[in-house]
C-alpha positions as a Python dict, from the first residue, in 0.01 Angstrom:
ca = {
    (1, 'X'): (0, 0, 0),
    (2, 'X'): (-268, 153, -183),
    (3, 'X'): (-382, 313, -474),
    (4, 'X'): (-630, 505, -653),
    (5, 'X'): (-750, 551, -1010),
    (6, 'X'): (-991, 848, -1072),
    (7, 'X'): (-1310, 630, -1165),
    (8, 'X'): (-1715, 781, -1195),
    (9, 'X'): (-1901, 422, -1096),
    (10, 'X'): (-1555, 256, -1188),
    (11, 'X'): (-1574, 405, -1538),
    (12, 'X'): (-1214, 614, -1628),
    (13, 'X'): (-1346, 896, -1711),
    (14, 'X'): (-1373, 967, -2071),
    (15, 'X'): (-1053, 1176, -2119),
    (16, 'X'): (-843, 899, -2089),
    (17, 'X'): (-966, 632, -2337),
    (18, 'X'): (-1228, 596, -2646),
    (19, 'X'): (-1363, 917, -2620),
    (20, 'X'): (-1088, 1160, -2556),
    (21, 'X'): (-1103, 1487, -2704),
    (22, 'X'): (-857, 1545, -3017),
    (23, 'X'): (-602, 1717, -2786),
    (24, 'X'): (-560, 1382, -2623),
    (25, 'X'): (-518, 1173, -2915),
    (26, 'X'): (-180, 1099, -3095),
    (27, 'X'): (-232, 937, -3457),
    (28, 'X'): (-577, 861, -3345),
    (29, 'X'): (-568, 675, -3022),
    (30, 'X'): (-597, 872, -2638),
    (31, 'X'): (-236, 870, -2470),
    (32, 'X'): (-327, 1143, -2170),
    (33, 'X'): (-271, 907, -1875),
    (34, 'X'): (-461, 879, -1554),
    (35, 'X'): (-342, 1016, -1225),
    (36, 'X'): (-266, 767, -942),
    (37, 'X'): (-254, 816, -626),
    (38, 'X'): (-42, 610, -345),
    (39, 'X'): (-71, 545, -17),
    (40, 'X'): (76, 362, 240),
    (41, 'X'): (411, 254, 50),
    (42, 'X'): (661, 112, 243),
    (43, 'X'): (929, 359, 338),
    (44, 'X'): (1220, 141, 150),
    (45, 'X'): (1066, 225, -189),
    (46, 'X'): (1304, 319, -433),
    (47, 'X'): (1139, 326, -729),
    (48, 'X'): (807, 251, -858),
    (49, 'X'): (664, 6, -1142),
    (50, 'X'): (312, 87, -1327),
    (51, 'X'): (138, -188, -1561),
    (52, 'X'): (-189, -149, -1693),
    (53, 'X'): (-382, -461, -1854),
    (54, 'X'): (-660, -569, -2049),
    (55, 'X'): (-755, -962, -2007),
    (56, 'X'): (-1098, -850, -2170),
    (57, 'X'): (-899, -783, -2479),
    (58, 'X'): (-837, -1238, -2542),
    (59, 'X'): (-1143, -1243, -2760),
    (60, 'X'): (-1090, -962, -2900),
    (61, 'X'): (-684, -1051, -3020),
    (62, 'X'): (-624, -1301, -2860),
    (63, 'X'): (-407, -1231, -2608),
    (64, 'X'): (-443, -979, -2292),
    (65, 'X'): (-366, -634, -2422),
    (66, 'X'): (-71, -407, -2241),
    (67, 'X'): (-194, -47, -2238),
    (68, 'X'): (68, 76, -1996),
    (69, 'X'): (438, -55, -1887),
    (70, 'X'): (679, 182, -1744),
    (71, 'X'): (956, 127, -1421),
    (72, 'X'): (1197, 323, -1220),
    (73, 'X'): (948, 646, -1135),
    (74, 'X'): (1090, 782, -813),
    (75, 'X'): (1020, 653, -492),
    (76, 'X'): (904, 935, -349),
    (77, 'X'): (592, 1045, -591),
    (78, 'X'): (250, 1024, -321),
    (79, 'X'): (130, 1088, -680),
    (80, 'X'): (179, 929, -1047),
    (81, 'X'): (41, 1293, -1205),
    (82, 'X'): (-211, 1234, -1471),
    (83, 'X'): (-45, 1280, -1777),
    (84, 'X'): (239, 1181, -1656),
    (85, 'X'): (331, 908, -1972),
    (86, 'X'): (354, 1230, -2177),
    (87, 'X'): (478, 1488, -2031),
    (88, 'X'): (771, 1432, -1919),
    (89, 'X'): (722, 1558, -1559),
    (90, 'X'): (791, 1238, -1385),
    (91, 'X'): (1124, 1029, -1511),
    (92, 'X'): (1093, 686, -1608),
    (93, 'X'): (1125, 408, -1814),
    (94, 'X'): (923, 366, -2051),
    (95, 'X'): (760, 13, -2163),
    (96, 'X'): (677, -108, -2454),
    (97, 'X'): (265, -175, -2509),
    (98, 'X'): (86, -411, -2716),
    (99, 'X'): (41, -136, -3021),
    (100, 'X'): (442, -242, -3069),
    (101, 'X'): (411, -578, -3085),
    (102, 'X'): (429, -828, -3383),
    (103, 'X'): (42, -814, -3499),
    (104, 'X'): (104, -406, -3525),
    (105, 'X'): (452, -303, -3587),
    (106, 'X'): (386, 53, -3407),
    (107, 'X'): (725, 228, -3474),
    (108, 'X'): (640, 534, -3306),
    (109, 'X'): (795, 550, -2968),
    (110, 'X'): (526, 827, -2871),
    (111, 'X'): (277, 578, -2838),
    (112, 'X'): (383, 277, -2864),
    (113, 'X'): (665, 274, -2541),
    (114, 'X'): (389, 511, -2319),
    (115, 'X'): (60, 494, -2204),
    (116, 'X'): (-192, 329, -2504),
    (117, 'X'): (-593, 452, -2354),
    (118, 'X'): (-864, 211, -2358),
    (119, 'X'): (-1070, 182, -2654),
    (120, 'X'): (-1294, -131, -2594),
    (121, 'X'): (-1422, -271, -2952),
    (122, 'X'): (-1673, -503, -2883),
    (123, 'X'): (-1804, -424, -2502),
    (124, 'X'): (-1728, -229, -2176),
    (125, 'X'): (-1339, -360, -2117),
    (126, 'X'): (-1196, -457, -1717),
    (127, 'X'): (-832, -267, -1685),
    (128, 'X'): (-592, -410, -1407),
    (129, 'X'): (-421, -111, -1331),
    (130, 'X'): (-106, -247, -1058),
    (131, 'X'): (164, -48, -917),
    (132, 'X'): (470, -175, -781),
    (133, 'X'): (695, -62, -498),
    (134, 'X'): (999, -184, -542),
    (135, 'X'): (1390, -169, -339),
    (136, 'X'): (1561, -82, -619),
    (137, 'X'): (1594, 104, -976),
    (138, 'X'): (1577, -159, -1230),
    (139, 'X'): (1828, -255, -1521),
    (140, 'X'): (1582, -143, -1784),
    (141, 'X'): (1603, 123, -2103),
    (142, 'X'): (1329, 189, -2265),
    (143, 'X'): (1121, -19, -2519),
    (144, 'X'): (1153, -321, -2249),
    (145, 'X'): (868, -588, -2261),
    (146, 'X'): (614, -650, -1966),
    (147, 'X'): (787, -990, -1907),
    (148, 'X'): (1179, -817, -1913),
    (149, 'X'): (980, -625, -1624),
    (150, 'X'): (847, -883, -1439),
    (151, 'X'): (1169, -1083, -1456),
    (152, 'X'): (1415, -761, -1322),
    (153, 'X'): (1157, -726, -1068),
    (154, 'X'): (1154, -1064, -898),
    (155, 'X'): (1286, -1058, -513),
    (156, 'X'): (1241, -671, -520),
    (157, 'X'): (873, -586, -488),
    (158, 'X'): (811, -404, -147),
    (159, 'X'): (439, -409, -177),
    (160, 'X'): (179, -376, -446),
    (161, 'X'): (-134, -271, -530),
    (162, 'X'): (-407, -336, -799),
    (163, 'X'): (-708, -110, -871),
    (164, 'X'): (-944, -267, -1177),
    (165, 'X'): (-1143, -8, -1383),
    (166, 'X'): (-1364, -47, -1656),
    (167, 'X'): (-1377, 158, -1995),
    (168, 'X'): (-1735, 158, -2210),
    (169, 'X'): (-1743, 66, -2563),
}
């Protein structure tokens, strides 16, 4: 299996982190996801898992930074549309990211159980973007934590695939 993330010299482009236009931005901070495209999944995919990480971030807080956790988008997308986080086009479930952890307290579901954009503080940021193919729909609702994914998905991942992408400061 394979993937792709829209890149420009493996920069996202700007739409979808630091420098998003306004019409991109909820309570400040860019939530228009990135497309993703997928190739070569295994034909016994049932659903589909999407993390997005930021191991730059451990300086920064101290820990890596979730941007993007979601599970059970159908096993049949060629395509995670970009937006998709959003707009409701694609079902899932929807992850919680770091924004509604302990350090932040992010009540707003909007943006803190979808897709969080890059905004790198103190230099360009590394993003492990990783989608999951997976045999099953997983026992999740939404606001579930990266490791609550990790640990439904264990002897169910078909294939995977990791695309790293870097966002400028």
């Amino acid at each position: 299996m394979e993937i792709k993330v829209p890149v420009t010299n493996g920069y996202l482009p700007d739409i979808y982190g630091k420098y998003a236009p306004e019409k991109y931005r909820i309570n400040n901070g860019p939530v228009r996801s990135f497309p993703i495209e997928i190739t070569d999944a295994p034909t016994e995919t049932k659903t589909y898992a999407v993390t997005m990480i930021d191991h730059d971030a451990i300086p920064v807080s101290g820990f890596t930074w979730i941007h993007w956790v979601a599970a059970n988008l159908p096993g049949n997308l060629t395509t995670i549309p970009e937006n998709a986080s959003q707009s409701g086009e694609v079902p899932m479930t929807f992850g919680n990211n770091s924004t509604a952890g302990g350090l932040l307290h992010n009540q707003d579901i909007q943006t803190s159980q979808h897709y969080a954009g890059p905004v790198p503080p103190n230099e360009d940021h590394r993003y492990t973007v990783t989608v999951y193919a997976l045999d099953t729909k997983l026992p999740l609702k939404d606001g579930f934590w990266l490791n609550q994914l990790h640990d439904a998905m264990e002897g169910h991942v078909l294939a995977e695939a990791t695309q790293v992408v870097l966002s400028r400061v």
